[in-house]
Coordinates of N, CA, C and O in Angstrom, one line a residue:
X223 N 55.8 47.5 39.8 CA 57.0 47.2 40.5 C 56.8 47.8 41.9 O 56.6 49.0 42.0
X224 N 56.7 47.1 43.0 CA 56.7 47.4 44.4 C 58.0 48.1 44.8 O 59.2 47.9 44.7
X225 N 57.2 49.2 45.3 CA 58.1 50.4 46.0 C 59.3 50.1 47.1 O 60.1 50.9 47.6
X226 N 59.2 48.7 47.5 CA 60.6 48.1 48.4 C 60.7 47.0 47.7 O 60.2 46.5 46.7
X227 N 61.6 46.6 48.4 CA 62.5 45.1 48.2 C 61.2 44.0 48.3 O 60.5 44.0 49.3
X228 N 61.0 43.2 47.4 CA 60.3 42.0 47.8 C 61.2 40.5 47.3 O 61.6 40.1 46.3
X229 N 61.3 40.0 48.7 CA 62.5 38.7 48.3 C 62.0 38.3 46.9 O 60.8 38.5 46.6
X230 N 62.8 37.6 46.0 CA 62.7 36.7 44.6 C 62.2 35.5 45.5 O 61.0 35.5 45.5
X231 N 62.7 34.4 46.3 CA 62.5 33.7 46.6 C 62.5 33.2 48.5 O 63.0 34.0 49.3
X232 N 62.1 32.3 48.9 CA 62.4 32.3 50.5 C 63.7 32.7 51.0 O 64.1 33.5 51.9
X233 N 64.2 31.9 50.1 CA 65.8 32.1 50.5 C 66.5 33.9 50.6 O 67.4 34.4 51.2
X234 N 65.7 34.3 49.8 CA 65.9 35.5 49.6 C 65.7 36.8 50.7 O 66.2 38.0 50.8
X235 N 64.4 35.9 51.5 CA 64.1 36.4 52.6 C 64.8 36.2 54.0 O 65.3 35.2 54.6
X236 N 64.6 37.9 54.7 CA 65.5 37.5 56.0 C 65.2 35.9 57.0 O 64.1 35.4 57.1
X237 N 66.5 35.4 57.5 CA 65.9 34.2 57.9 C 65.2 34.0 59.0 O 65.1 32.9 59.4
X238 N 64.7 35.2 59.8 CA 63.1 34.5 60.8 C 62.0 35.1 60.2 O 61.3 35.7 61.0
X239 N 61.8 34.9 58.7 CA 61.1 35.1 58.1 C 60.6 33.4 57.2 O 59.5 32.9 56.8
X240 N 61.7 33.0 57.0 CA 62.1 31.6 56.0 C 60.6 30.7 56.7 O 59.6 30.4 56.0
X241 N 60.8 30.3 57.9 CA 60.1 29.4 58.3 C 58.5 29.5 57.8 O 57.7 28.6 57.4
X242 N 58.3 30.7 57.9 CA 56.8 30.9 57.8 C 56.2 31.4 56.6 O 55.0 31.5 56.4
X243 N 57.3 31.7 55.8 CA 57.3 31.5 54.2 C 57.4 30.0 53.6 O 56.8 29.7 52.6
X244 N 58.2 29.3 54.4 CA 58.1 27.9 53.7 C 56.6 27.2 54.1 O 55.9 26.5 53.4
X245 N 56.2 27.7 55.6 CA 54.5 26.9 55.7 C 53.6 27.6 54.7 O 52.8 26.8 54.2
X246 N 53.3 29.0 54.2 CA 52.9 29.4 53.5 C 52.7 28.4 52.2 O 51.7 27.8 51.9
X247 N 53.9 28.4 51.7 CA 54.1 27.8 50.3 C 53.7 26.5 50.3 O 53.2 26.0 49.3
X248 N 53.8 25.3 51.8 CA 53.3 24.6 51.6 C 51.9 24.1 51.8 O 51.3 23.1 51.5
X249 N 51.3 25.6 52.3 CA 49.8 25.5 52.5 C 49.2 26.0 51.3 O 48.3 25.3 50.9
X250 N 49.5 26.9 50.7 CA 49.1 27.4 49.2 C 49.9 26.9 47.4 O 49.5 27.1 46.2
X251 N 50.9 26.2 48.1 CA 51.4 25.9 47.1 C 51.9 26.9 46.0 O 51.8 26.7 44.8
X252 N 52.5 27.8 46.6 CA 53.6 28.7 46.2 C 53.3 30.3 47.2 O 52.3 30.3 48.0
X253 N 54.2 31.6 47.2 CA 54.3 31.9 48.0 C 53.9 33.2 47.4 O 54.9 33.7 46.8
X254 N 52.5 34.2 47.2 CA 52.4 34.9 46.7 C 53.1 36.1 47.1 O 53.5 36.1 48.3
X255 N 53.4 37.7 46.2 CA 53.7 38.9 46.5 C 53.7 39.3 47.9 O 54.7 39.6 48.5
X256 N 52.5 39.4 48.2 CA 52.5 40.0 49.5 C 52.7 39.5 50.8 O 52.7 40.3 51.7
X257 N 53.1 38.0 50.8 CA 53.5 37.6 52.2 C 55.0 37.4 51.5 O 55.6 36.6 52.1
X258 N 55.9 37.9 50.4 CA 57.2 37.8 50.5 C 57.5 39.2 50.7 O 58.7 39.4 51.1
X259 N 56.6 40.3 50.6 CA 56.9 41.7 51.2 C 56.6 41.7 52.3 O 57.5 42.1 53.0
X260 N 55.9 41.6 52.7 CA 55.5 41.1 54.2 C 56.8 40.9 55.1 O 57.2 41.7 56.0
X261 N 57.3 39.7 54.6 CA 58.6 39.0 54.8 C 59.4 40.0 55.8 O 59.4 39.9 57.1
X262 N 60.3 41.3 54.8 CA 60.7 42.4 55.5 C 60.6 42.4 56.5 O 61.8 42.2 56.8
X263 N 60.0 42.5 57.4 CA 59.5 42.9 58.9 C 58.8 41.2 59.1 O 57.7 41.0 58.8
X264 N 59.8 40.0 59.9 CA 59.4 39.0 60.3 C 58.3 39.6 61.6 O 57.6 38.6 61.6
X265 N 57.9 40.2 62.2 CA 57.1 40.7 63.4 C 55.8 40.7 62.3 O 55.1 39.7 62.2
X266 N 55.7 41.5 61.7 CA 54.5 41.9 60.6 C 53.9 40.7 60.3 O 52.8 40.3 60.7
X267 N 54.8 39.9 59.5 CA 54.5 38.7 58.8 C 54.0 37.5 59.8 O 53.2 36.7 59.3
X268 N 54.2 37.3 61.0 CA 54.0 36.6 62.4 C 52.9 37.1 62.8 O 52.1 36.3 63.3
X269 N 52.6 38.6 62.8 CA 51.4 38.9 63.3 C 50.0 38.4 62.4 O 49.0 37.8 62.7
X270 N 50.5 39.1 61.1 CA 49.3 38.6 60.1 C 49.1 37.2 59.8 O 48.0 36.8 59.4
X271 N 50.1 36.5 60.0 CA 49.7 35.0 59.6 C 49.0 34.2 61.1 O 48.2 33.3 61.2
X272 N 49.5 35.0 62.4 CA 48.8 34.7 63.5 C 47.5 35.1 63.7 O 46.9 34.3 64.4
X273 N 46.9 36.1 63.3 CA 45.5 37.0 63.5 C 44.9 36.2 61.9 O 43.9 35.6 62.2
X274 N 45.2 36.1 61.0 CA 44.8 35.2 59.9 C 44.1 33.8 60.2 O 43.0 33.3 60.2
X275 N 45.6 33.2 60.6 CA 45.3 31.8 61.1 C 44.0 31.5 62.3 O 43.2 30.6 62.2
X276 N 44.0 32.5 63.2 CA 43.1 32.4 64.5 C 42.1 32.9 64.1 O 41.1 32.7 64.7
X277 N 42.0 33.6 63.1 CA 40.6 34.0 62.6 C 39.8 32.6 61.6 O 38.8 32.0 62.0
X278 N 40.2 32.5 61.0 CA 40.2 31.0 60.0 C 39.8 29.7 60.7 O 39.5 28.6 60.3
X279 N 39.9 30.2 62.2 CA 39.3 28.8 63.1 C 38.0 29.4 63.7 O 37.2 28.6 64.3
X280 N 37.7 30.7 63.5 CA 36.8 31.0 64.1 C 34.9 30.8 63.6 O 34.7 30.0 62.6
X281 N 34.2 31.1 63.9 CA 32.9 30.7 63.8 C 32.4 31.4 61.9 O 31.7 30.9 61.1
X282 N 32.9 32.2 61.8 CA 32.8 32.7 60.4 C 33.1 31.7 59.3 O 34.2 31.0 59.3
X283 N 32.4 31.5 58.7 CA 32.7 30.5 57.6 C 33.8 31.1 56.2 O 33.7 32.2 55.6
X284 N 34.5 30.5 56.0 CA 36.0 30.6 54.9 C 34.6 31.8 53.4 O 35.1 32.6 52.6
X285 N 33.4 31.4 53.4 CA 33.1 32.2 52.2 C 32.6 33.7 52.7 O 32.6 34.6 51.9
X286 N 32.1 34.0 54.1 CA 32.0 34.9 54.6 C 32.9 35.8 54.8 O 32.7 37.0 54.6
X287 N 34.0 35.1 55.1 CA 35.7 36.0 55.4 C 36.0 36.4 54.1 O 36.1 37.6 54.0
X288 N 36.1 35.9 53.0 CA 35.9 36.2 51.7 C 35.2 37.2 51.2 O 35.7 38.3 50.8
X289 N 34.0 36.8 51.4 CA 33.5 38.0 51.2 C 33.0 39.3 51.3 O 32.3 40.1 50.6
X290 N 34.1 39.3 53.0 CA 34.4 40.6 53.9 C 35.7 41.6 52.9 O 35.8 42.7 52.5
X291 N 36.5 40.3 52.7 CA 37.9 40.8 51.8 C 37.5 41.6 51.0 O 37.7 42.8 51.0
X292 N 36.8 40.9 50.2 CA 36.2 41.6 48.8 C 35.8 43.1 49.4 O 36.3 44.1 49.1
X293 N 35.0 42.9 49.9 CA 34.1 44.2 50.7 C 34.6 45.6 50.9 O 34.2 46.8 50.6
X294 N 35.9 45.1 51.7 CA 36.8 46.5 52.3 C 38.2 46.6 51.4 O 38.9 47.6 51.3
X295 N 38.3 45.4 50.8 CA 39.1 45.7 49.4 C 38.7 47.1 48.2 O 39.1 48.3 47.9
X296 N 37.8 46.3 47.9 CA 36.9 47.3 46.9 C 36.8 48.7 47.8 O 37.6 49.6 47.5
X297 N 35.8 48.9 49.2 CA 36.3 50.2 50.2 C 37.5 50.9 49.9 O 37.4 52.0 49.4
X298 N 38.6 50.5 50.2 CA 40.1 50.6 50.3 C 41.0 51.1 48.9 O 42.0 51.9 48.7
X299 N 40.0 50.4 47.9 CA 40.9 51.0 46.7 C 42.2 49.6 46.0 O 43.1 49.6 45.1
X300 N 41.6 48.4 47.4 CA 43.2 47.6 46.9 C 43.1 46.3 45.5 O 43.0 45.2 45.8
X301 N 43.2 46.7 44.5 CA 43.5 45.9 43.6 C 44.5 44.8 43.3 O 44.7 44.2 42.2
X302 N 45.3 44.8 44.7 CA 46.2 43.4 45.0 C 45.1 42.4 45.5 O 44.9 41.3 45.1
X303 N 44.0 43.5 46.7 CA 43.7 42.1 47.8 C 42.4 42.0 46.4 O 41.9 40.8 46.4
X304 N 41.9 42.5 45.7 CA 40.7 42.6 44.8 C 40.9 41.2 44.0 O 40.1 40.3 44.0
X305 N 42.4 41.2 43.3 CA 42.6 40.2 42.7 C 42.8 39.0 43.4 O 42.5 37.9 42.8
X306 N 43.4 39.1 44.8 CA 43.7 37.8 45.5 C 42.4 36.8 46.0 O 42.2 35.6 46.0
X307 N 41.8 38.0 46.4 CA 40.2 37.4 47.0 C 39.6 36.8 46.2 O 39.2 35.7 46.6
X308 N 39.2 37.1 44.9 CA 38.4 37.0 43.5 C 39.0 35.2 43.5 O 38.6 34.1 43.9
X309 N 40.0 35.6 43.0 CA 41.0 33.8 42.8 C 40.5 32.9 44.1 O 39.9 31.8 44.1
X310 N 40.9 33.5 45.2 CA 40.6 32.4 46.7 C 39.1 32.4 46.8 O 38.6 31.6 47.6
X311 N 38.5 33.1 46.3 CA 37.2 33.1 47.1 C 36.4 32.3 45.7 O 35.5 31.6 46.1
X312 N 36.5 32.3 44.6 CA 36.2 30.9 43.4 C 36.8 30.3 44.1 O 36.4 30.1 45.2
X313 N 38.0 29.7 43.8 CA 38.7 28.2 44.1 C 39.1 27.8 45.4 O 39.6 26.7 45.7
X314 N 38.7 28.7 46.2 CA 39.3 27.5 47.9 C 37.4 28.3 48.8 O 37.2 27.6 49.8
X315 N 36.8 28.9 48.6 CA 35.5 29.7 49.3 C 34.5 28.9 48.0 O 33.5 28.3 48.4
X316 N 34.7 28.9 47.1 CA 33.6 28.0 46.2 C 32.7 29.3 45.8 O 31.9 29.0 45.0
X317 N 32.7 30.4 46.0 CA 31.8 31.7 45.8 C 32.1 31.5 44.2 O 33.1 31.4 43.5
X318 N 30.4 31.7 43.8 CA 30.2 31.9 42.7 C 30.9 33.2 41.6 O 31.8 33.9 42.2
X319 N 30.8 33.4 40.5 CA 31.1 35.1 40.1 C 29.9 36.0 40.9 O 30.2 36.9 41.7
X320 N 28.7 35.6 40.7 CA 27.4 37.2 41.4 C 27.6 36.7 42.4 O 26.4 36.5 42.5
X321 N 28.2 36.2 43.5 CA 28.1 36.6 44.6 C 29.7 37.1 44.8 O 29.9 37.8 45.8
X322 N 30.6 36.9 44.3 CA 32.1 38.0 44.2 C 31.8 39.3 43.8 O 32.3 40.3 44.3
X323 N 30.7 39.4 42.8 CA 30.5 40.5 42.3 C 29.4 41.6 43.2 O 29.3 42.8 43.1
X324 N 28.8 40.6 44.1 CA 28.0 41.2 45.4 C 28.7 41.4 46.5 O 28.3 42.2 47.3
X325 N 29.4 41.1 46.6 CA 30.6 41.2 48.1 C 31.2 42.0 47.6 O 31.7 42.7 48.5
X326 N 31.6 42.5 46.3 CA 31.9 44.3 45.8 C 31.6 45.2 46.3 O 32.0 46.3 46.7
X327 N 30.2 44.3 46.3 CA 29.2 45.7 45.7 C 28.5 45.9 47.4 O 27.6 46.8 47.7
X328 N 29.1 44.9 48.5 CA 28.5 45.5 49.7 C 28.0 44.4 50.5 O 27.9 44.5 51.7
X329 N 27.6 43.4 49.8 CA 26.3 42.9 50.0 C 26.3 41.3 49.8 O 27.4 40.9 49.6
X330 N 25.3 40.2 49.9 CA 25.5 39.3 49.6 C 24.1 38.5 48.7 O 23.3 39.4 48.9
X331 N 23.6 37.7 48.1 CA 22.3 36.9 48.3 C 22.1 36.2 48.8 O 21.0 35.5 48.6
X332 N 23.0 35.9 49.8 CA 22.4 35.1 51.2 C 22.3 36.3 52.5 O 23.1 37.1 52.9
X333 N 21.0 36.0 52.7 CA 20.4 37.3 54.0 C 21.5 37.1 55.0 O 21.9 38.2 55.5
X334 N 22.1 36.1 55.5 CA 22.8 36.3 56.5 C 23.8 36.6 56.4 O 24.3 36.9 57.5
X335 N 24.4 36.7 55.2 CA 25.7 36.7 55.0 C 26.0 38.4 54.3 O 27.0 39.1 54.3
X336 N 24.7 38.8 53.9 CA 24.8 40.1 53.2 C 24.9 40.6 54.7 O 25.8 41.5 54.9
X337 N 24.1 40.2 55.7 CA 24.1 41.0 57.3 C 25.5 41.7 57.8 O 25.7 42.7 58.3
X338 N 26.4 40.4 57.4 CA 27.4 40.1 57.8 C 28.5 41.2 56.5 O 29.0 41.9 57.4
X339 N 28.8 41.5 55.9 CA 29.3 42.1 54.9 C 28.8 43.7 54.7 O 29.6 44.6 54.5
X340 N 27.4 43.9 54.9 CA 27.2 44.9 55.1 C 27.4 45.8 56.4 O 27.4 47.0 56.4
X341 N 27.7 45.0 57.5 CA 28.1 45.5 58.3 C 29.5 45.9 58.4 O 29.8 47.1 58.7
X342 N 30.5 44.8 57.9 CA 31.9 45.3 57.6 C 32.2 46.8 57.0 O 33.0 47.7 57.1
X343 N 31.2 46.4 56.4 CA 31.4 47.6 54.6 C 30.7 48.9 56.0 O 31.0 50.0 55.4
X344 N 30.3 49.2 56.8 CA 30.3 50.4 57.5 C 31.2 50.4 58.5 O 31.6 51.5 58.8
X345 N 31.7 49.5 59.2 CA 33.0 49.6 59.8 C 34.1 50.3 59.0 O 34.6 51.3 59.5
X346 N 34.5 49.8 57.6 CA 35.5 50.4 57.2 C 35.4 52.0 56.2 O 36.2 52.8 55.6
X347 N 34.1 51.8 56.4 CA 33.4 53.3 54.9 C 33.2 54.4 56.8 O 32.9 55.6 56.9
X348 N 33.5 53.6 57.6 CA 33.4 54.6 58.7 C 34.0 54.7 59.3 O 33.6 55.2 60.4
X349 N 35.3 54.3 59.3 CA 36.1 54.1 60.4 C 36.2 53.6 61.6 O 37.1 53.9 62.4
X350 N 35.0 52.5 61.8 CA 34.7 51.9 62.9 C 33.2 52.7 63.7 O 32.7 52.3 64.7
X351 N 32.8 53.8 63.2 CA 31.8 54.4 63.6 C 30.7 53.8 63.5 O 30.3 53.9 62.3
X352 N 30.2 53.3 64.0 CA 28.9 52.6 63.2 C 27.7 53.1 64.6 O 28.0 53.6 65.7
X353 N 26.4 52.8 64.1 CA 25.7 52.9 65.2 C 25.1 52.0 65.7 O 25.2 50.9 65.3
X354 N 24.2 52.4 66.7 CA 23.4 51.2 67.7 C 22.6 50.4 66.6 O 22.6 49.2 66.6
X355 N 21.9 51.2 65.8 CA 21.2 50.1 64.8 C 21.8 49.1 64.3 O 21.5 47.9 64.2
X356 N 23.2 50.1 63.9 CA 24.2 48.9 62.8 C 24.5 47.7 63.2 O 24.5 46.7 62.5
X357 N 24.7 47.7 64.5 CA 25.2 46.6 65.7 C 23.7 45.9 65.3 O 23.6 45.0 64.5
X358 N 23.1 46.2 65.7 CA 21.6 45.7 66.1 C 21.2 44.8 65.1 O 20.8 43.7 65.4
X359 N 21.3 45.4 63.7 CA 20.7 44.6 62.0 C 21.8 43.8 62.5 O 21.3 42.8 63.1
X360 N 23.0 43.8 62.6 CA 23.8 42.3 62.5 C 23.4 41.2 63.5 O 23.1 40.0 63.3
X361 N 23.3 41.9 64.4 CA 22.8 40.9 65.9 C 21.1 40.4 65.3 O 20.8 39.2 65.3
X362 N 20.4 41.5 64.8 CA 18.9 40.3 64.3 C 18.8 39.7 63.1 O 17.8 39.4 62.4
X363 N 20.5 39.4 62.6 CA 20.7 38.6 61.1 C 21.3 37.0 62.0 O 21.8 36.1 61.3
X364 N 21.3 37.0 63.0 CA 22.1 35.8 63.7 C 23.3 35.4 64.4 O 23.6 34.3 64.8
X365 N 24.2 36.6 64.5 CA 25.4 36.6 64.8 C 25.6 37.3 66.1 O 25.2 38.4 66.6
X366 N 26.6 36.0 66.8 CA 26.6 36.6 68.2 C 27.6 37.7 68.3 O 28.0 38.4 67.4
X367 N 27.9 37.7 69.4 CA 28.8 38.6 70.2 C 30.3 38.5 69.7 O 31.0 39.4 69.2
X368 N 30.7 37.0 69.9 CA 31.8 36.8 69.2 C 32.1 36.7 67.8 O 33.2 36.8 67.3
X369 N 31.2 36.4 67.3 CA 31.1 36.6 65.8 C 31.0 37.7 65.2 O 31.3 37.8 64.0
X370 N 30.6 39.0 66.1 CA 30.4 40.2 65.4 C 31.7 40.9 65.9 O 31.9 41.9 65.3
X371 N 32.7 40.6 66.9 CA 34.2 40.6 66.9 C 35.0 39.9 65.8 O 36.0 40.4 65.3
X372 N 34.4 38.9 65.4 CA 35.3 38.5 64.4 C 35.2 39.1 63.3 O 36.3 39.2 62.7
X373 N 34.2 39.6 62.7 CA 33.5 40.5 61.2 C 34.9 41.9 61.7 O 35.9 41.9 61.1
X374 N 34.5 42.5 62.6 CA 35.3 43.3 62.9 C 37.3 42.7 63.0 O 38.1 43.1 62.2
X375 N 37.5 42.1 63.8 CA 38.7 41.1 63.3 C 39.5 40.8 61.8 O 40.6 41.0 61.5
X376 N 38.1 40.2 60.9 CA 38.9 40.3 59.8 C 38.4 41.6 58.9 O 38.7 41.6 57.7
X377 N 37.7 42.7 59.4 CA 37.8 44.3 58.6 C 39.1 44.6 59.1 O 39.6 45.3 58.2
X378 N 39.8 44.5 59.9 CA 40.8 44.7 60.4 C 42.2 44.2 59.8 O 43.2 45.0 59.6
X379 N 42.2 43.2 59.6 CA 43.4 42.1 58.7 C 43.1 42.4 56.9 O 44.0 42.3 56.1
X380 N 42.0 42.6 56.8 CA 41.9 42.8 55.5 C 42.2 44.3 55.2 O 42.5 44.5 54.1
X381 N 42.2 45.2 55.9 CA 42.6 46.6 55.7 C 44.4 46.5 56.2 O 45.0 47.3 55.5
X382 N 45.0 45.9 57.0 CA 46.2 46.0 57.0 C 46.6 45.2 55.9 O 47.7 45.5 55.6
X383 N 46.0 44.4 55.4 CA 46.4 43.8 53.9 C 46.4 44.7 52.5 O 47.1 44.6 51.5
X384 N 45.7 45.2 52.7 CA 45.0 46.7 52.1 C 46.1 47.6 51.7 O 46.7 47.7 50.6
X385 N 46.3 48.3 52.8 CA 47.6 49.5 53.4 C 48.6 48.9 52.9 O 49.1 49.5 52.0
X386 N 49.2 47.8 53.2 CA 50.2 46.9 53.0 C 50.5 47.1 51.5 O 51.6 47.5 51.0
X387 N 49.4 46.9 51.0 CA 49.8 46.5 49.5 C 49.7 47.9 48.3 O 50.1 48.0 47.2
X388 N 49.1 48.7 49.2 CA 48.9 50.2 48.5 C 49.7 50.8 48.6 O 50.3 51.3 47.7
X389 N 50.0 51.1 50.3 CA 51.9 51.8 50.2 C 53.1 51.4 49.6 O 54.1 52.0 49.6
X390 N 52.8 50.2 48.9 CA 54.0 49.3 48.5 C 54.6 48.8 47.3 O 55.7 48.6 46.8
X391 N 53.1 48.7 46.9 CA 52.9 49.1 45.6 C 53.2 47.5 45.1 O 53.9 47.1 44.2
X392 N 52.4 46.8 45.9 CA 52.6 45.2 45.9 C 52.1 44.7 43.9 O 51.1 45.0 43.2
X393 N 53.3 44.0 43.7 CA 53.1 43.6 42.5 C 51.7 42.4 42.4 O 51.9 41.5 43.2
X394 N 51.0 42.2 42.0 CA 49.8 41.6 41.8 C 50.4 40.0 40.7 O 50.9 40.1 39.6
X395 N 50.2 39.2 41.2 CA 50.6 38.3 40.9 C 49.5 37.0 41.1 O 49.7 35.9 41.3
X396 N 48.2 37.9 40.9 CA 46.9 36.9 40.5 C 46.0 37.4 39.3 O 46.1 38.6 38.9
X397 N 45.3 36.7 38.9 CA 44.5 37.2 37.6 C 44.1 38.8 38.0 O 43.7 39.0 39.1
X398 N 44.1 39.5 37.4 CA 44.0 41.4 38.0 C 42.4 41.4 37.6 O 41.7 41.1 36.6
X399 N 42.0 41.8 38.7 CA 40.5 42.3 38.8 C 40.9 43.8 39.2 O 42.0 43.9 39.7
X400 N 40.0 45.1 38.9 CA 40.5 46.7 39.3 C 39.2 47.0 40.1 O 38.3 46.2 40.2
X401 N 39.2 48.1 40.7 CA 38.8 48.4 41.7 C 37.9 49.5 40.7 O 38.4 50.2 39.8
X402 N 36.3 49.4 41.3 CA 35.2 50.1 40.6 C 35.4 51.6 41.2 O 35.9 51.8 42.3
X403 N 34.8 52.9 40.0 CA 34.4 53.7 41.3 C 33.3 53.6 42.2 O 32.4 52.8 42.0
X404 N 33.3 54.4 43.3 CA 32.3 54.5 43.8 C 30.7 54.7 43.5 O 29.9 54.7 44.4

């Protein structure tokens, strides 16, 4: 049971929230847990669906962002976003189970994409500390300048999704995957 109010349905939600709960639902076909807690705070919910959305156009491919989620999910401890990613990243990212189960674990078996993941996974295991090398392995795996903003972009969205759902105690309302230890 989540620690605040999460609307039952749109309607339930404050109304400059409604709108962007009803495109939700019509993009996903129903309106999961965490963007109707979200809801709460229409600013919140506008921000993440804006930095979401603008990322999702960006040069990162939909299974890479995926399997950034996974990455700093598993980091984070969040067994909402664990479960959400797992479901989106099979059925809308096409990611196999071993490569869900490698984007756990850090990594990927595609070299470029492990570049890409591995690097997140020290952004968030460091708080953004990383060093000249770390920069460096991503930049000689193929990714530019704005691409390696974007890796950082969505460590970013995926930890405020993270937080979101840990302080809140977001009800999980996808097949439950748990969070390994370390």
């Amino acid at each position: 049971m989540s620690r605040i109010h999460t609307p039952a349905s749109i309607n339930d939600a404050p109304q400059a929230s409604k709108d962007a709960l009803e495109a939700v639902n019509k993009q996903l076909g129903s309106v999961p847990n965490l963007f109707r807690i979200v809801a709460n705070s229409p600013q919140t919910l506008e921000g993440y669906l804006g930095l979401n959305g603008a990322l999702g156009k960006g040069a990162l491919s939909a299974q890479t962002r995926e399997r950034i989620a996974l990455a700093v999910a598993q980091i984070n401890g969040c067994n909402y976003c664990l479960a959400a990613h797992s479901y989106l990243g099979a059925n809308l990212a096409r990611l196999n189970r071993a490569e869900i189960e490698a984007a756990r674990r850090g990594t990927s078996s595609n070299a470029k994409a492990a570049a890409a993941v591995e690097f997140a996974v020290k952004i968030a295991g460091n708080r953004g500390a990383v060093s000249d090398g770390d920069l460096q392995a991503v930049r000689d795996a193929g990714y530019s300048d704005a691409e390696i903003v974007e890796i950082i972009g969505n460590v970013a969205l995926n930890t405020l999704t993270n937080y979101i759902n840990e302080v809140l105690g977001t009800e999980i309302d996808f097949p439950v995957v748990e969070t390994r230890a370390a």
